[in-house]
PDB file of C-alpha atoms in Angstrom:
ATOM      1  CA  MET W1183     -47.152  41.536 -73.019  1.00 47.00           C
ATOM      2  CA  ARG W1184     -43.744  41.768 -72.119  1.00 51.00           C
ATOM      3  CA  ALA W1185     -43.023  38.588 -71.982  1.00 50.00           C
ATOM      4  CA  ILE W1186     -43.820  37.454 -74.984  1.00 50.00           C
ATOM      5  CA  ARG W1187     -41.918  40.103 -76.947  1.00 53.00           C
ATOM      6  CA  ARG W1188     -38.633  38.709 -75.203  1.00 53.00           C
ATOM      7  CA  GLY W1189     -39.500  35.647 -76.488  1.00 55.00           C
ATOM      8  CA  THR W1190     -40.685  36.212 -79.566  1.00 53.00           C
ATOM      9  CA  GLY W1191     -37.510  37.713 -80.061  1.00 55.00           C
ATOM     10  CA  ALA W1192     -34.852  35.360 -78.798  1.00 53.00           C
ATOM     11  CA  LEU W1193     -36.865  32.013 -80.876  1.00 51.00           C
ATOM     12  CA  ALA W1194     -36.511  34.608 -84.520  1.00 55.00           C
ATOM     13  CA  SER W1195     -32.318  34.892 -82.961  1.00 54.00           C
ATOM     14  CA  VAL W1196     -32.084  31.354 -82.473  1.00 49.00           C
ATOM     15  CA  ALA W1197     -33.819  30.676 -86.250  1.00 50.00           C
ATOM     16  CA  VAL W1198     -31.411  33.210 -87.411  1.00 46.00           C
ATOM     17  CA  LEU W1199     -29.010  32.328 -85.663  1.00 46.00           C
ATOM     18  CA  LEU W1200     -29.149  27.424 -86.876  1.00 44.00           C
ATOM     19  CA  THR W1201     -29.807  29.820 -90.424  1.00 45.00           C
ATOM     20  CA  GLY W1202     -26.386  31.247 -90.715  1.00 49.00           C
ATOM     21  CA  VAL W1203     -25.260  27.179 -88.880  1.00 41.00           C
ATOM     22  CA  ALA W1204     -27.101  25.656 -91.575  1.00 42.00           C
ATOM     23  CA  LEU W1205     -25.561  27.628 -94.043  1.00 38.00           C
ATOM     24  CA  ALA W1206     -21.843  27.379 -93.735  1.00 40.00           C
ATOM     25  CA  ALA W1207     -22.504  24.043 -93.313  1.00 37.00           C
ATOM     26  CA  GLU W1208     -23.646  23.780 -97.131  1.00 38.00           C
ATOM     27  CA  VAL W1209     -21.041  25.768 -97.938  1.00 35.00           C
ATOM     28  CA  ARG W1210     -17.788  23.560 -96.379  1.00 38.00           C
ATOM     29  CA  ALA W1211     -19.463  20.457 -98.307  1.00 37.00           C
ATOM     30  CA  ALA W1212     -19.567  22.249-101.236  1.00 37.00           C
ATOM     31  CA  PRO W1213     -16.947  20.733-104.125  1.00 43.00           C
ATOM     32  CA  ALA W1214     -14.083  22.443-105.372  1.00 44.00           C
ATOM     33  CA  PRO W1215     -14.499  24.527-108.095  1.00 46.00           C
ATOM     34  CA  ALA W1216     -13.086  22.781-110.765  1.00 48.00           C
ATOM     35  CA  GLY W1217     -10.920  26.285-112.267  1.00 48.00           C
ATOM     36  CA  ARG W1218      -7.745  24.190-111.059  1.00 47.00           C
ATOM     37  CA  PRO W1219      -7.244  20.944-111.839  1.00 48.00           C
ATOM     38  CA  ALA W1220      -6.751  17.774-109.585  1.00 48.00           C
ATOM     39  CA  ALA W1221      -3.404  16.768-107.947  1.00 48.00           C
ATOM     40  CA  PRO W1222      -2.513  12.992-109.360  1.00 51.00           C
ATOM     41  CA  ALA W1223      -3.568  10.164-108.280  1.00 52.00           C
ATOM     42  CA  THR W1224      -0.984   8.232-107.912  1.00 53.00           C
ATOM     43  CA  GLY W1225      -0.174  10.071-104.270  1.00 53.00           C
ATOM     44  CA  GLU W1226       2.471  12.230-105.901  1.00 52.00           C
ATOM     45  CA  PRO W1227       2.170  15.810-104.657  1.00 56.00           C
ATOM     46  CA  GLU W1228       1.111  18.135-107.566  1.00 65.00           C
ATOM     47  CA  ASN W1229       4.470  20.325-108.772  1.00 71.00           C
ATOM     48  CA  PHE W1230       2.228  23.317-110.536  1.00 81.00           C
ATOM     49  CA  GLY W1231      -0.335  25.640-110.092  1.00 88.00           C
ATOM     50  CA  ALA W1232       0.400  29.433-108.765  1.00 92.00           C
ATOM     51  CA  SER W1233       0.423  30.662-104.701  1.00 95.00           C
ATOM     52  CA  CYS W1234      -1.783  33.700-105.861  1.00 96.00           C
ATOM     53  CA  ARG W1235      -3.752  36.146-103.347  1.00 96.00           C
ATOM     54  CA  THR W1236      -6.343  38.334-104.446  1.00 96.00           C
ATOM     55  CA  ASP W1237      -6.882  41.628-102.878  1.00 96.00           C
ATOM     56  CA  VAL W1238     -10.178  44.117-103.335  1.00 96.00           C
ATOM     57  CA  GLU W1239     -10.637  48.159-102.626  1.00 95.00           C
ATOM     58  CA  GLY W1240     -12.934  49.411-102.910  1.00 93.00           C
ATOM     59  CA  SER W1241     -13.847  48.851-107.349  1.00 95.00           C
ATOM     60  CA  ARG W1242     -10.927  47.504-108.056  1.00 96.00           C
ATOM     61  CA  VAL W1243      -9.437  43.562-107.578  1.00 97.00           C
ATOM     62  CA  THR W1244      -5.310  42.964-107.477  1.00 97.00           C
ATOM     63  CA  ALA W1245      -4.461  39.346-107.444  1.00 97.00           C
ATOM     64  CA  HIS W1246      -0.394  39.005-107.716  1.00 97.00           C
ATOM     65  CA  CYS W1247       0.321  34.876-107.772  1.00 97.00           C
ATOM     66  CA  GLN W1248       4.236  33.523-107.606  1.00 97.00           C
ATOM     67  CA  ASN W1249       4.869  30.153-108.727  1.00 94.00           C
ATOM     68  CA  PRO W1250       7.768  28.255-106.874  1.00 93.00           C
ATOM     69  CA  TYR W1251       7.588  24.694-109.383  1.00 91.00           C
ATOM     70  CA  PRO W1252       8.890  24.212-112.282  1.00 90.00           C
ATOM     71  CA  ARG W1253       6.036  23.875-114.475  1.00 91.00           C
ATOM     72  CA  THR W1254       4.644  27.176-115.654  1.00 93.00           C
ATOM     73  CA  ASP W1255       1.015  28.117-115.083  1.00 94.00           C
ATOM     74  CA  ARG W1256      -1.469  30.349-116.950  1.00 96.00           C
ATOM     75  CA  VAL W1257      -3.067  32.138-114.416  1.00 96.00           C
ATOM     76  CA  ARG W1258      -6.626  34.454-115.130  1.00 97.00           C
ATOM     77  CA  LEU W1259      -8.103  36.765-113.225  1.00 97.00           C
ATOM     78  CA  HIS W1260     -12.134  37.039-113.505  1.00 97.00           C
ATOM     79  CA  VAL W1261     -13.633  39.790-111.849  1.00 97.00           C
ATOM     80  CA  GLU W1262     -17.754  39.216-111.520  1.00 96.00           C
ATOM     81  CA  CYS W1263     -19.486  43.019-110.725  1.00 96.00           C
ATOM     82  CA  GLU W1264     -22.183  43.222-107.605  1.00 95.00           C
ATOM     83  CA  GLN W1265     -24.726  45.567-109.911  1.00 94.00           C
ATOM     84  CA  TRP W1266     -26.573  43.341-112.911  1.00 92.00           C
ATOM     85  CA  TRP W1267     -25.451  46.190-115.649  1.00 93.00           C
ATOM     86  CA  ASP W1268     -22.266  46.103-114.183  1.00 93.00           C
ATOM     87  CA  VAL W1269     -19.657  44.243-117.224  1.00 92.00           C
ATOM     88  CA  ASP W1270     -18.150  41.440-115.825  1.00 94.00           C
ATOM     89  CA  THR W1271     -14.479  41.131-116.191  1.00 93.00           C
ATOM     90  CA  ASP W1272     -12.028  38.127-117.574  1.00 95.00           C
ATOM     91  CA  SER W1273      -8.257  38.759-118.029  1.00 95.00           C
ATOM     92  CA  ALA W1274      -6.040  38.043-120.766  1.00 95.00           C
ATOM     93  CA  PRO W1275      -4.531  34.500-119.810  1.00 95.00           C
ATOM     94  CA  VAL W1276      -0.457  35.929-117.581  1.00 95.00           C
ATOM     95  CA  ASP W1277       2.075  33.062-117.655  1.00 95.00           C
ATOM     96  CA  VAL W1278       4.106  32.578-114.606  1.00 95.00           C
ATOM     97  CA  GLY W1279       7.377  30.480-115.554  1.00 93.00           C
ATOM     98  CA  PRO W1280       8.852  28.897-112.587  1.00 93.00           C
ATOM     99  CA  ALA W1281      10.092  30.669-109.513  1.00 92.00           C
ATOM    100  CA  ASP W1282       8.591  34.280-111.105  1.00 95.00           C
ATOM    101  CA  TYR W1283       5.362  36.708-110.328  1.00 96.00           C
ATOM    102  CA  ALA W1284       2.915  37.893-112.033  1.00 96.00           C
ATOM    103  CA  ARG W1285       0.048  41.006-111.164  1.00 97.00           C
ATOM    104  CA  LEU W1286      -3.126  41.119-112.863  1.00 97.00           C
ATOM    105  CA  THR W1287      -5.051  43.956-112.048  1.00 96.00           C
ATOM    106  CA  GLY W1288      -9.393  44.204-112.945  1.00 96.00           C
ATOM    107  CA  ARG W1289     -12.022  46.443-111.759  1.00 95.00           C
ATOM    108  CA  CYS W1290     -16.030  47.500-111.855  1.00 96.00           C
ATOM    109  CA  TRP W1291     -17.647  50.205-112.043  1.00 94.00           C
ATOM    110  CA  LYS W1292     -18.729  49.825-109.176  1.00 92.00           C
ATOM    111  CA  GLU W1293     -19.024  47.421-106.195  1.00 95.00           C
ATOM    112  CA  VAL W1294     -16.876  43.898-106.809  1.00 96.00           C
ATOM    113  CA  ARG W1295     -19.359  41.149-105.970  1.00 96.00           C
ATOM    114  CA  SER W1296     -16.691  38.263-106.741  1.00 96.00           C
ATOM    115  CA  ALA W1297     -13.134  37.510-107.811  1.00 97.00           C
ATOM    116  CA  TRP W1298     -11.239  34.619-108.503  1.00 96.00           C
ATOM    117  CA  ILE W1299      -8.081  32.376-110.178  1.00 96.00           C
ATOM    118  CA  THR W1300      -8.205  30.255-112.914  1.00 96.00           C
ATOM    119  CA  HIS W1301      -5.438  27.609-113.165  1.00 94.00           C
ATOM    120  CA  GLN W1302      -3.915  26.307-116.381  1.00 93.00           C
ATOM    121  CA  PRO W1303      -1.027  24.353-117.423  1.00 91.00           C
ATOM    122  CA  ALA W1304       1.110  26.789-119.967  1.00 82.00           C
ATOM    123  CA  ASP W1305       3.749  23.846-121.381  1.00 73.00           C
ATOM    124  CA  PRO W1306       2.552  20.330-121.473  1.00 68.00           C
ATOM    125  CA  GLU W1307       3.718  17.770-118.743  1.00 64.00           C
ATOM    126  CA  PRO W1308       7.268  16.464-118.938  1.00 61.00           C
ATOM    127  CA  ALA W1309       7.701  12.917-118.972  1.00 60.00           C
ATOM    128  CA  ALA W1310       8.687  10.823-116.307  1.00 59.00           C
ATOM    129  CA  PRO W1311      12.104   9.420-115.598  1.00 61.00           C
ATOM    130  CA  GLY W1312      12.357   6.455-117.090  1.00 60.00           C
ATOM    131  CA  SER W1313       9.933   6.710-119.551  1.00 56.00           C
ATOM    132  CA  SER W1314      10.818   5.945-123.818  1.00 57.00           C
ATOM    133  CA  GLY W1315       9.328   9.702-125.625  1.00 52.00           C
ATOM    134  CA  PRO W1316       8.788   8.799-129.068  1.00 54.00           C
TER     135      PRO W1316
END
């Protein structure tokens, strides 16, 4: 009887492990979020987008963004709360200029489920060298 219980426990452990591997493969194969524009198709590096880091401490979220590029990036912090009755929040847009830094904060009443940053160009794209303007 003991051998059957041990075998069942091992079988359950393997099933859980395989399920975790399958889920990890699905997450890795998922497409990128649509919040950030795609890189140019010309193969040139994208000179846009602040580098942001989010920190979650309990029910509070802080995002630190630094823009190393010459174009202004408009960033927003989005916070999704764990509890269904807790209100999810979106921060006001903040413009992060070239070589500038911004700190955004948000919170939930209880636990935070997820937090992310969206990016949007705040100024029109500069004209390419050699192109004629209006």
